[in-house]
Coordinates of C-alpha atoms and ligand atoms in Angstrom, one line a residue:
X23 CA 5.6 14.9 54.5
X24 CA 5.1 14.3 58.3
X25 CA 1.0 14.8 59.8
X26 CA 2.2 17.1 62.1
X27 CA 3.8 20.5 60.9
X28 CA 5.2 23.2 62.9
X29 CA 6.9 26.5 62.8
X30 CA 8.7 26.0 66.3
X31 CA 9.3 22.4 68.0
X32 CA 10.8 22.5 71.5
X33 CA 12.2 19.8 73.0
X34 CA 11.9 19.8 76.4
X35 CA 9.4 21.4 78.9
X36 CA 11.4 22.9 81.7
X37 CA 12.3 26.7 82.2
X38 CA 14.0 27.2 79.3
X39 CA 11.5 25.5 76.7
X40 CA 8.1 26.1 78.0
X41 CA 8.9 29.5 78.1
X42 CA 10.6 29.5 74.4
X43 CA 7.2 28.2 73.4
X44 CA 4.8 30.3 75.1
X45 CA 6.7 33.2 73.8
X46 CA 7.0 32.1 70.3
X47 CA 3.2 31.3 70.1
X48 CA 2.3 34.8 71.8
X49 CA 4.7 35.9 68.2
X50 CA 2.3 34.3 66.1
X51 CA 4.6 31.2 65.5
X52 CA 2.5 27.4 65.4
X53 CA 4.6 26.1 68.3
X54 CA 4.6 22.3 69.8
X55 CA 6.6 21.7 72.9
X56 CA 7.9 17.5 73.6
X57 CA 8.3 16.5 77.0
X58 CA 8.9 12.8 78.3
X59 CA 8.8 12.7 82.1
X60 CA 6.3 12.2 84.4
X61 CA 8.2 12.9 87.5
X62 CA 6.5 10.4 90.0
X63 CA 3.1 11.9 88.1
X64 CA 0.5 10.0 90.2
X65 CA -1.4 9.0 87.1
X66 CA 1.8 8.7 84.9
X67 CA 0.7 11.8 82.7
X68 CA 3.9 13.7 81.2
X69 CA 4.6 16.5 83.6
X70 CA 5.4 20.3 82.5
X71 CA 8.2 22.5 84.4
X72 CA 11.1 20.3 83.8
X73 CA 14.0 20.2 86.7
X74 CA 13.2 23.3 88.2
X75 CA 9.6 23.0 89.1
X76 CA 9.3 19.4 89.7
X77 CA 12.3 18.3 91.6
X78 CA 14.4 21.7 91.8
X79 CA 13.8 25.6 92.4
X80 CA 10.2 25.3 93.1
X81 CA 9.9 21.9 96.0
X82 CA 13.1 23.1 97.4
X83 CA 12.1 26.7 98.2
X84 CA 8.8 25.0 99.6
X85 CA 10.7 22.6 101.4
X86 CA 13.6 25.5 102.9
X87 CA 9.9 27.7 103.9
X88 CA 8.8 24.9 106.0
X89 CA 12.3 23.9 107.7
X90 CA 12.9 27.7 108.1
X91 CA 9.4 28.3 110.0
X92 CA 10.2 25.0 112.4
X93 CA 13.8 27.0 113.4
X94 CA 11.6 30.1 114.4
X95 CA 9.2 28.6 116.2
X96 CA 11.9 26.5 118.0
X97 CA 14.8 29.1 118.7
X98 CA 13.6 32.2 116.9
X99 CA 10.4 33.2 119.2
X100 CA 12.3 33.2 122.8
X101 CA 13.7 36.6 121.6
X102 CA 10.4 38.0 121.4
X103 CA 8.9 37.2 124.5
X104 CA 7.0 34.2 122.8
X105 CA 6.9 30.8 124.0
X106 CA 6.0 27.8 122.4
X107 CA 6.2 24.0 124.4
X108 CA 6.2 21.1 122.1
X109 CA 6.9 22.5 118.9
X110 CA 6.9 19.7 116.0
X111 CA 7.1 18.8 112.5
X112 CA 5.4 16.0 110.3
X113 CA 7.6 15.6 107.5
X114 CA 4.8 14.0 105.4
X115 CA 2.5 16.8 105.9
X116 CA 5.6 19.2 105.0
X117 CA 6.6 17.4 101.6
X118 CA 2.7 16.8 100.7
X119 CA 2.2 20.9 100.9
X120 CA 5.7 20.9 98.6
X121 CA 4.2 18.3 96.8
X122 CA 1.0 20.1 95.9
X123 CA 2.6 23.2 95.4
X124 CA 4.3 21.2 92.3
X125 CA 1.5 19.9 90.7
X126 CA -0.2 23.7 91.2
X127 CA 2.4 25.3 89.2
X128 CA 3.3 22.1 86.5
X129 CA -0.9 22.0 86.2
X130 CA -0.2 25.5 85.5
X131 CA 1.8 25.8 82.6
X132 CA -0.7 22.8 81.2
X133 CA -3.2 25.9 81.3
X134 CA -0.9 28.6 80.0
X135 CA 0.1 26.3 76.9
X136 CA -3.6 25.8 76.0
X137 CA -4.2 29.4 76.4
X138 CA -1.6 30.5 74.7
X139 CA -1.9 27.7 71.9
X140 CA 1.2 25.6 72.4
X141 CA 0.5 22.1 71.1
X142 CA 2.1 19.8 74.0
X143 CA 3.5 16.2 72.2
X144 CA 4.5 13.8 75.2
X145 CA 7.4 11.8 74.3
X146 CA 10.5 11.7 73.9
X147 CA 11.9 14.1 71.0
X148 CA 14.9 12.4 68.7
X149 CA 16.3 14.3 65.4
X150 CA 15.6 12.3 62.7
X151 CA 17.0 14.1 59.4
X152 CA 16.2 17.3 57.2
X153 CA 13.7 17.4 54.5
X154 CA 14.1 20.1 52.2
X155 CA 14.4 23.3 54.9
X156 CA 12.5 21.4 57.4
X157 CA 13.5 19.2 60.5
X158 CA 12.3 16.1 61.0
X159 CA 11.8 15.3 64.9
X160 CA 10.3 11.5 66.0
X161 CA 8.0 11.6 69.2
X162 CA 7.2 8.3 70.1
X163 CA 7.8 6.7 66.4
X164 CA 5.4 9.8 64.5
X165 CA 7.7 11.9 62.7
X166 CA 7.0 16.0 63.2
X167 CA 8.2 18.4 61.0
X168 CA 9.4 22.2 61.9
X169 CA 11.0 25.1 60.7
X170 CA 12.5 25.7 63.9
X171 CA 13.9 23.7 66.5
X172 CA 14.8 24.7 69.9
X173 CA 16.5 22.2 72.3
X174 CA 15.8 22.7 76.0
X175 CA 16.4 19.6 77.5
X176 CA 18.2 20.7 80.2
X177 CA 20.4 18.6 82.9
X178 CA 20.5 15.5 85.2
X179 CA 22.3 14.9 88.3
X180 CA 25.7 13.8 88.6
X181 CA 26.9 10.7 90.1
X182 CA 29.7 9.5 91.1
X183 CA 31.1 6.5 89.7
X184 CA 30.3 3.1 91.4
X185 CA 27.6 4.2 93.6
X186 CA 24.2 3.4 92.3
X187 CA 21.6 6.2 93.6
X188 CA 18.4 4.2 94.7
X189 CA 16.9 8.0 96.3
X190 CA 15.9 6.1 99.2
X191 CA 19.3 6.2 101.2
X192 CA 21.5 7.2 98.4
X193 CA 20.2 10.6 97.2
X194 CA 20.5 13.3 94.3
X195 CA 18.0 15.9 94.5
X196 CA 14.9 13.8 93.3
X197 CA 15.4 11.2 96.6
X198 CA 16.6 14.4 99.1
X199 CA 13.5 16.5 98.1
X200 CA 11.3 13.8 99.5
X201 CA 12.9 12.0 102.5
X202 CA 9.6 10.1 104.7
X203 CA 11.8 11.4 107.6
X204 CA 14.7 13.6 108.7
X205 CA 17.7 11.3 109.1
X206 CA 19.5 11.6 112.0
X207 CA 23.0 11.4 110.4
X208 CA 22.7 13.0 106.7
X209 CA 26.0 13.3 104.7
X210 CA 26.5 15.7 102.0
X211 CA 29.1 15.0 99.0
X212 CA 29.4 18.9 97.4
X213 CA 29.9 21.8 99.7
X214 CA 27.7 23.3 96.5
X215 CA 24.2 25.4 96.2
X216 CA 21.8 21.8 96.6
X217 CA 24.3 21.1 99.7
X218 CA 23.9 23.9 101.6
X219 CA 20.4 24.7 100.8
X220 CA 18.5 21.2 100.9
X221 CA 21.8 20.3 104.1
X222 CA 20.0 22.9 105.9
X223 CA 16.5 22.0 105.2
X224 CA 17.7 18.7 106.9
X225 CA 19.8 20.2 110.0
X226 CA 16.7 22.8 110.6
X227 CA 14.6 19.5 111.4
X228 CA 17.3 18.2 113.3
X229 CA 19.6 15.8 111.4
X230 CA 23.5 16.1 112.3
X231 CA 24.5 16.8 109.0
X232 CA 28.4 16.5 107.8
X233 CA 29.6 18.1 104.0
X234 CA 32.7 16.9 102.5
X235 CA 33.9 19.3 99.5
X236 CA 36.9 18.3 97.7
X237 CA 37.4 22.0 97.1
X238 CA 39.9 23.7 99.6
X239 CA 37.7 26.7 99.0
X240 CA 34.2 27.3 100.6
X241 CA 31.6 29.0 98.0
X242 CA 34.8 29.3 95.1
X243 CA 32.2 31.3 92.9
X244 CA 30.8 33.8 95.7
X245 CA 32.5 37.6 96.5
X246 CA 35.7 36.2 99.3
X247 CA 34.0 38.3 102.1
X248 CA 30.3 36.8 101.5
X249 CA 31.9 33.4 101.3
X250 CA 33.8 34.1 104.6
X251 CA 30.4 35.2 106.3
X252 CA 28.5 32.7 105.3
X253 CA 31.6 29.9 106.6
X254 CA 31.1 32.1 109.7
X255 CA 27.2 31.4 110.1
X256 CA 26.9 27.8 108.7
X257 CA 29.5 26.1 110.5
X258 CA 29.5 28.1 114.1
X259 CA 26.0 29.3 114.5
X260 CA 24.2 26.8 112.4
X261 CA 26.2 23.9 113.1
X262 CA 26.7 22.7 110.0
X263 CA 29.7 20.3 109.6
X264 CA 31.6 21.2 106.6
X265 CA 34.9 19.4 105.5
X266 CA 36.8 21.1 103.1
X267 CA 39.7 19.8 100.6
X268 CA 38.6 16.1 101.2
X269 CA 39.2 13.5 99.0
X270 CA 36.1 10.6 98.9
X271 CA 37.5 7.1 99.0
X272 CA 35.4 4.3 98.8
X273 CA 31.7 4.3 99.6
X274 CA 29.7 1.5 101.2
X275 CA 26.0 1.6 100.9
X276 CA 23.6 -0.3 102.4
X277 CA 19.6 -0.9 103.5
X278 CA 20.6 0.9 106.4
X279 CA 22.9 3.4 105.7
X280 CA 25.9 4.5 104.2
X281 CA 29.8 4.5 104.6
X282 CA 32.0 6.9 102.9
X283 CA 35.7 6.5 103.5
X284 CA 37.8 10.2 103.0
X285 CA 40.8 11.6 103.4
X286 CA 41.0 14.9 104.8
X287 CA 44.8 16.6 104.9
X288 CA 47.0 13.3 106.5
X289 CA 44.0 11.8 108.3
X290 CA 42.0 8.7 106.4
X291 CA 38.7 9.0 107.8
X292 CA 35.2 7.4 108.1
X293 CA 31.8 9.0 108.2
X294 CA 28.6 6.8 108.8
X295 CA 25.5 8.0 108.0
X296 CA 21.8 7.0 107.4
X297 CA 21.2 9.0 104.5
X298 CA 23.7 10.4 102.0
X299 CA 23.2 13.4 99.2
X300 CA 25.2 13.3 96.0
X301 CA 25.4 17.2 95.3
X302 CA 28.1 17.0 93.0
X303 CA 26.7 19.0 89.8
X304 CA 24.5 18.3 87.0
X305 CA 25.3 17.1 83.5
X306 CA 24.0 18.6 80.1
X307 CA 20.8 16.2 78.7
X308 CA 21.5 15.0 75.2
X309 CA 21.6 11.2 75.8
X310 CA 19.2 10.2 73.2
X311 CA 17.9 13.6 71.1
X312 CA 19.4 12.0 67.9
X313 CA 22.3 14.6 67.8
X314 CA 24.7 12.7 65.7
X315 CA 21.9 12.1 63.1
X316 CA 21.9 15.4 62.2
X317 CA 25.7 16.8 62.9
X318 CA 25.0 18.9 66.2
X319 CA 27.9 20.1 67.8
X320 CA 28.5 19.2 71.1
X321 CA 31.5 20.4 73.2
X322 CA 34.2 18.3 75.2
X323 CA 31.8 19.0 78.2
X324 CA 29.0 17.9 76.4
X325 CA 27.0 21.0 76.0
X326 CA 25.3 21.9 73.0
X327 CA 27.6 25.0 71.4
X328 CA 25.6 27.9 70.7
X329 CA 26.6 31.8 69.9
X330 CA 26.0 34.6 71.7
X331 CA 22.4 34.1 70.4
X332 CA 22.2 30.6 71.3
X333 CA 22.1 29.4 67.6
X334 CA 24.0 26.0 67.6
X335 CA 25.8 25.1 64.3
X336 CA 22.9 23.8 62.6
X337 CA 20.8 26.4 60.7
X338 CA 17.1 27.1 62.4
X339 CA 18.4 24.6 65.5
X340 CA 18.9 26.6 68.8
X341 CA 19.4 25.4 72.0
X342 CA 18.8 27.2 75.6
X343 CA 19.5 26.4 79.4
X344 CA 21.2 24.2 81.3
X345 CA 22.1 21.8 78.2
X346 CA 24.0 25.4 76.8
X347 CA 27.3 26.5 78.4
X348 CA 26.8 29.0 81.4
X349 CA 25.1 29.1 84.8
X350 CA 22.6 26.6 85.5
X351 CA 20.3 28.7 86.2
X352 CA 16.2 28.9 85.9
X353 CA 15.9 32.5 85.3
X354 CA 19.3 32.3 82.1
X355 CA 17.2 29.8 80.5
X356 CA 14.0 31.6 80.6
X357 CA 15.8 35.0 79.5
X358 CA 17.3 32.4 76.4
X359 CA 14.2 30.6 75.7
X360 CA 12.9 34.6 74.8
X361 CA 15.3 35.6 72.8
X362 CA 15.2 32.7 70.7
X363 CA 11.6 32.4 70.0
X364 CA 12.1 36.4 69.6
X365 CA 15.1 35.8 67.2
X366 CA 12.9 33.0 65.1
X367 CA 10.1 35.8 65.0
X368 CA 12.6 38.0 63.5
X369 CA 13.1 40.7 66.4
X370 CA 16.1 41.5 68.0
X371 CA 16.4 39.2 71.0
X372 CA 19.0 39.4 73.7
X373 CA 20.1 38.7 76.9
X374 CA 22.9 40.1 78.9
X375 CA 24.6 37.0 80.8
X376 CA 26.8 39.8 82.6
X377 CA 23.9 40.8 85.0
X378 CA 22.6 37.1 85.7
X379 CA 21.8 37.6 89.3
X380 CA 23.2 34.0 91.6
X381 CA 20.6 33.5 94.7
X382 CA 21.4 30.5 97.4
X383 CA 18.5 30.1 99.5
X384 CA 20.1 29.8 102.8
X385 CA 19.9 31.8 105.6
X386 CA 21.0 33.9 105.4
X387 CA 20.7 34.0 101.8
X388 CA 23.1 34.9 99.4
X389 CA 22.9 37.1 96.4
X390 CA 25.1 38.4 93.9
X391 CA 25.6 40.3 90.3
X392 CA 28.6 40.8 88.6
X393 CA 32.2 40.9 89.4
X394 CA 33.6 39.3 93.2
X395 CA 36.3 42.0 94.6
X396 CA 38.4 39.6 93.8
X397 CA 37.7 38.7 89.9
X398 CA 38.4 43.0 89.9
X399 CA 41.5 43.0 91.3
X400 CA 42.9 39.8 88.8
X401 CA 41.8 41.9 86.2
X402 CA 43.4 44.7 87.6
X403 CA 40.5 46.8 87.9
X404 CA 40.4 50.1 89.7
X405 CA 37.7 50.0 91.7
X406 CA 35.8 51.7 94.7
X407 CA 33.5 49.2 98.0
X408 CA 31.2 50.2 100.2
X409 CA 30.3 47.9 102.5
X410 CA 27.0 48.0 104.8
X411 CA 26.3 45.6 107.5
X412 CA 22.6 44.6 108.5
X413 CA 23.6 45.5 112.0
X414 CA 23.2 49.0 111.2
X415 CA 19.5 49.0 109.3
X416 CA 16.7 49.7 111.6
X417 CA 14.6 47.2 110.0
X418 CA 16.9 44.0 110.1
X419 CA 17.1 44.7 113.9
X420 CA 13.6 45.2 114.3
X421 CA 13.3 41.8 112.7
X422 CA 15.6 40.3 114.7
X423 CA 18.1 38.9 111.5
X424 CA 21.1 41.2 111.5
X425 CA 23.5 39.0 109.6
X426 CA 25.3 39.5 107.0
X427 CA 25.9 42.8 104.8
X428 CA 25.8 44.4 101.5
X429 CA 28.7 45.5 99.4
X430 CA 28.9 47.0 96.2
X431 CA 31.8 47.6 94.0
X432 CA 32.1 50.5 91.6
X433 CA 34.7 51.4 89.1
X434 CA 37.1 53.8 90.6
X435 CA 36.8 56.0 86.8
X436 CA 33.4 56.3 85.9
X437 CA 31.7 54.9 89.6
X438 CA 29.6 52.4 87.1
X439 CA 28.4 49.8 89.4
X440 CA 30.9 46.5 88.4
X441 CA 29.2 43.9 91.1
X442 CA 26.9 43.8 94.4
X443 CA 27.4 41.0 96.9
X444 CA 24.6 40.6 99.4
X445 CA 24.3 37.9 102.1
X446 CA 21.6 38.5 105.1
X447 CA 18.0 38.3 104.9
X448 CA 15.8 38.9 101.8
X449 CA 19.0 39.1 99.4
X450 CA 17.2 37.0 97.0
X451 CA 14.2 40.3 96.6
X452 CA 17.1 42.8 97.7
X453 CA 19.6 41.9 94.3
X454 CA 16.9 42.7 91.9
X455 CA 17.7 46.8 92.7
X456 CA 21.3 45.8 91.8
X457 CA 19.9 43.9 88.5
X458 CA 18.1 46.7 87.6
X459 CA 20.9 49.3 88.2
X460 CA 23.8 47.2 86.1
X461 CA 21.3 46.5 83.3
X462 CA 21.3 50.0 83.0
X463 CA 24.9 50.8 83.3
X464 CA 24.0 53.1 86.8
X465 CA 26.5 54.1 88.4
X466 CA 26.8 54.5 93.1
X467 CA 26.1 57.8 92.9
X468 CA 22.5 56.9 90.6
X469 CA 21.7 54.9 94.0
X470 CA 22.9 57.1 96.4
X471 CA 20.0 59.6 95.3
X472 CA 16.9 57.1 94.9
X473 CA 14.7 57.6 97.5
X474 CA 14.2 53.8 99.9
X475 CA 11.4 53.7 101.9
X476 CA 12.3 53.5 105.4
X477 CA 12.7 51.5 107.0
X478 CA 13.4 48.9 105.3
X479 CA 16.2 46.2 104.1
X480 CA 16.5 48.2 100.9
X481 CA 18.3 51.0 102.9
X482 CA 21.1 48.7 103.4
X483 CA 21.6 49.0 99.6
X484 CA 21.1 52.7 99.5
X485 CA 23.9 53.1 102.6
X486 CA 26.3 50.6 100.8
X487 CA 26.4 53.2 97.5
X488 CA 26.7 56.3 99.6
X489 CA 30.0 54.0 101.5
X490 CA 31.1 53.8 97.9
X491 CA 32.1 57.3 98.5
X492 CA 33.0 56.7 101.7
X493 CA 29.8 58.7 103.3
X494 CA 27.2 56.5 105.0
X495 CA 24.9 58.5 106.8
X496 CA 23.7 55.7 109.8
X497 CA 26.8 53.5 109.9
Ligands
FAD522 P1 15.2 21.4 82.7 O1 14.4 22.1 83.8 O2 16.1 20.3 83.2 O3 14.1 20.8 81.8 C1 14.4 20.0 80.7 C2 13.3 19.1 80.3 O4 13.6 18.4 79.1 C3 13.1 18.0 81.4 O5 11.8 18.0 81.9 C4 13.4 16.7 80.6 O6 12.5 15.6 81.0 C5 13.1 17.1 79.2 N1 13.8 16.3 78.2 C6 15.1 16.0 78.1 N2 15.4 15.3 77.0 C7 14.2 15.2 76.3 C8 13.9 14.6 75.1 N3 14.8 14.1 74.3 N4 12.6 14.7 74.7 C9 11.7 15.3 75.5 N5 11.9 15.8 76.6 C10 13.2 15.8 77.1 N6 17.7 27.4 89.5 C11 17.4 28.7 89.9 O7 17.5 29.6 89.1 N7 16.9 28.9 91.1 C12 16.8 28.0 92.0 O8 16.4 28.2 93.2 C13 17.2 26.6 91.7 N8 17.0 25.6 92.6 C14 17.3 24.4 92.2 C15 17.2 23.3 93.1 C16 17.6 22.0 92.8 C17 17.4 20.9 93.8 C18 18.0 21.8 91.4 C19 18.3 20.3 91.0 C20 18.1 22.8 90.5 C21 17.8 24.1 90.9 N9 17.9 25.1 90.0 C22 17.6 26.4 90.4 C23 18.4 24.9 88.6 C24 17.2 24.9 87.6 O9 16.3 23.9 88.0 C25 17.7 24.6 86.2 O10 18.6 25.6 85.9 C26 16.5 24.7 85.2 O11 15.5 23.8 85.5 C27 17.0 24.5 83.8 O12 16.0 24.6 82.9 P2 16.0 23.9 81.5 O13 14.7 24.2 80.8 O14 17.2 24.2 80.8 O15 16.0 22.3 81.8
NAI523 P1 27.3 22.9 92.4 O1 28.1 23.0 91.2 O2 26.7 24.1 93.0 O3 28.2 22.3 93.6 C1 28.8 21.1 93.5 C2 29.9 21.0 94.5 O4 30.4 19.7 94.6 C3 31.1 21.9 94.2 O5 31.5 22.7 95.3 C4 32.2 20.9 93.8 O6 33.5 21.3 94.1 C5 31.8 19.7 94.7 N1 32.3 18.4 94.2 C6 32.3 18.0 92.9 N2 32.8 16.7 92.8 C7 33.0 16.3 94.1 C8 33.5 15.1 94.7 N3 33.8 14.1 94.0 N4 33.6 15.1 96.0 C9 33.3 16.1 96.8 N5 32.8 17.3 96.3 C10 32.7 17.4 95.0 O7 26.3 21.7 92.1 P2 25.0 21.3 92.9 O8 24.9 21.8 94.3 O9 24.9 19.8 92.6 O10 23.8 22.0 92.1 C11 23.7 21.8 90.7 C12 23.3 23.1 90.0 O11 21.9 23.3 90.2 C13 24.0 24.3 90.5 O12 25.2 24.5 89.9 C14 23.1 25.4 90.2 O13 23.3 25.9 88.9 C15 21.7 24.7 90.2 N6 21.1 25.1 91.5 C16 20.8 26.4 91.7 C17 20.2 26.8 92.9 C18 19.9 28.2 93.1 O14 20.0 29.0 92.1 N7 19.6 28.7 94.3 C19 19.8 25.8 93.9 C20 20.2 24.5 93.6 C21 20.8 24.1 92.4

């Protein structure tokens, strides 16, 4: 029998496990959460938050904040009358306020495991076996026994083959998160959500930066008219450089820079850079966790298979976030890591992966919740869209940020909403209405007579239902 006995081990300390933890503690469950990395910790200590607050969500929000506040005060404030000579930005005082924002929050959840009485084992977790109904788990060579094991160890970056990342010059998100400098030539591999956000951290404090996508499509995932907009904005207003439908040759890096050969349509081109971003997408963790030692099921993809529950094919062994099937997503794996701890507690747990809402933190920024006009119309859904641009809402203009719109999409039987798209400012805050209205199956009409304070960006959202029905009352 191991020393160390719990009801629930986690593996993993990111979004999706520290919350499992915390909740299944706050249920009464002995809990210990594993974690292994110390994320650049400056005294090595094992570091809480996983991805998302260390080298993800968290440091790149910080990060877009800062680059977004230089654009203002260099080309937003002429508009308003206000000048300002001599603007600049030091990009080590910038990533040390992202920096300390990080150890804030991973500091944080330190706290919020002692207070809520989650035992925290540093190490690396590896199945061992089963003893009787229990799992064996090694940390660091001690064997720890539990009833219940969740596995939440989440995703790396993906590389591409042949081209070492050294996060100096070659980047994935850890190295772009923390450049001393902005490069004055950046490339971008992946036209995706860490490309367009951290490209325009980068272009915001003036690097030329060029995207090659092999896509033909820009934003495949994103409603056809937001992705259309948003093309609109980042490549002619922004001047973002973004190559579609390219195929990457061979790649050439050095102390000084990099060299990616591509083909784009007939041409064979070359694109030299100093620094260089793999944003490529991220790869399910499971390198190491002992899987085979105990049978777990791992798909072609190499994500753990769960059910709708996230029980994998082991009994008592779960598994939540990005190392399940689905978005990879902060907020899915939190909303997972619940429901298991509240399924091990024996409640009804549950989360409903049709209203995920999808935020990219550009600016504008883009939001969305359910079905894009055009996954309706392959599925031959009737439906009704009203549409809503910021142009038209009294606050946006007062604000001086009139992009974008919002659109909603309703079924043309019942007028239960199937999908909101919003791109312009605040859509990240603005989608959680949306959120709220699918999760409880509301229909345009529901929205169309809540009262929105005035005036505000919200209105845009109240005119978009009443266009549903084709009667907008300012546009
Ligand atoms: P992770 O956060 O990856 O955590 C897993 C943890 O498990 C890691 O700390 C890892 O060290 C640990 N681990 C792995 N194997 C073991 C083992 N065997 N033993 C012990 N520990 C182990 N999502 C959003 O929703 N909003 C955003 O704005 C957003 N921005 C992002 C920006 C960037 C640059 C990146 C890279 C990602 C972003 N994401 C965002 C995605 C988000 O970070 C992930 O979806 C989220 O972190 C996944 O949570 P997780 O708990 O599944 O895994
Ligand atoms: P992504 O999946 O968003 O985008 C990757 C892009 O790279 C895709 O457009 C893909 O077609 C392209 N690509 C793939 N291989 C390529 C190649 N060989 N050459 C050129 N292009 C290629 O992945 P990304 O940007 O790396 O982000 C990873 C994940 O992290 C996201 O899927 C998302 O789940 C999460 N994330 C979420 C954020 C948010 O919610 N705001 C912010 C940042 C990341």
């Amino acid at each position: 029998m191991a020393n160390k006995q719990f009801d629930v081990v986690v593996i993993g300390a990111g979004p999706g496990g520290y919350v499992a933890a915390i909740r299944a503690a706050q249920l009464g469950l002995s809990t210990a959460c594993i974690e292994s990395e110390s994320y650049a910790d400056p005294k090595g200590e094992v570091r809480l938050g996983g991805t998302c607050l260390n080298v993800g969500c968290i440091p790149s929000k910080a990060l877009l904040r800062s680059s977004e506040l230089f654009e203002e005060a260099t080309h937003g404030f002429q508009m308003h009358g206000i000048s300002a000579e001599g603007v600049k930005i030091d990009v080590g005082t910038m990533v040390k306020r992202k920096d300390n924002i990080v150890t804030q929050l991973t500091s944080g959840i330190k706290g919020l495991f002692k207070k809520n009485k989650v035992t925290m084992l540093p190490g690396r977790g590896k199945f061992l076996g089963r003893e009787g109904d229990r799992w064996l788990v090694d940390v660091n060579g001690e064997a720890v026994e539990a009833t219940h094991v969740i596995v939440a160890t989440g995703s790396k970056a993906r590389h591409l083959p042949d081209l070492p990342v050294d996060n100096k010059i070659v980047c994935d998100n850890v190295g772009a998160l923390s450049f001393d400098n902005a490069p004055k030539r950046l490339g971008v591999i992946g036209a995706g959500v860490i490309g367009l956000e951290l490209g325009s951290v980068w272009k915001r404090l003036g690097a030329e930066v060029t995207v090659l996508e092999v896509l033909p499509d820009f934003l495949a995932a994103a409603d056809q008219a937001v992705a259309k907009e948003a093309w609109k904005v980042f490549t002619q207003k922004q001047g973002l450089n973004i190559n579609l439908g390219v195929k990457i040759g061979k790649i050439t890096a050095g102390k000084k820079g990099v060299s990616i050969e591509y083909e784009s349509g007939d041409d064979s081109k070359t694109l030299e850079v100093d620094r260089l971003i793999v944003s490529i997408g991220r790869i399910p963790n499971t390198d190491g966790l002992g899987a085979e030692n105990v049978g777990l099921a791992i798909n072609e993809r190499g994500y753990i298979t769960v059910d709708g529950n996230c029980r994998t094919n082991l009994p008592n062994v779960w598994a939540v976030g990005d190392v399940v099937p689905g978005p990879m997503l902060a907020h899915k794996g939190m909303e997972e890591g619940v429901m298991v701890a509240e399924c091990i507690a024996g409640q009804k747990g549950h989360v409903n992966h049709d209203t995920i809402p999808y935020v990219i933190y550009t600016h504008p920024e883009i939001a969305w919740v359910g079905k894009t006009e055009q996954q309706l119309k392959n599925e031959g859904v009737e439906y009704r869209a009203g549409q809503i641009p910021f142009a038209a809402n009294g606050r946006a203009l007062g604000q001086g940020d009139t992009t974008g719109f919002v659109k909603m999409l309703a079924c043309a039987k019942t007028d239960r909403i199937l999908g909101v798209h919003v791109i312009g400012a605040s859509a990240s805050e603005l989608i959680a209405e949306a959120v709220v209205a699918m999760e409880f199956n509301a229909s345009s009409e529901d929205i169309a007579r809540i009262c929105h304070a005035h005036p505000t960006l919200s209105e845009a959202m109240h005119e978009a239902s009443l266009a549903v029905d084709k009667r907008p009352l300012h546009f």
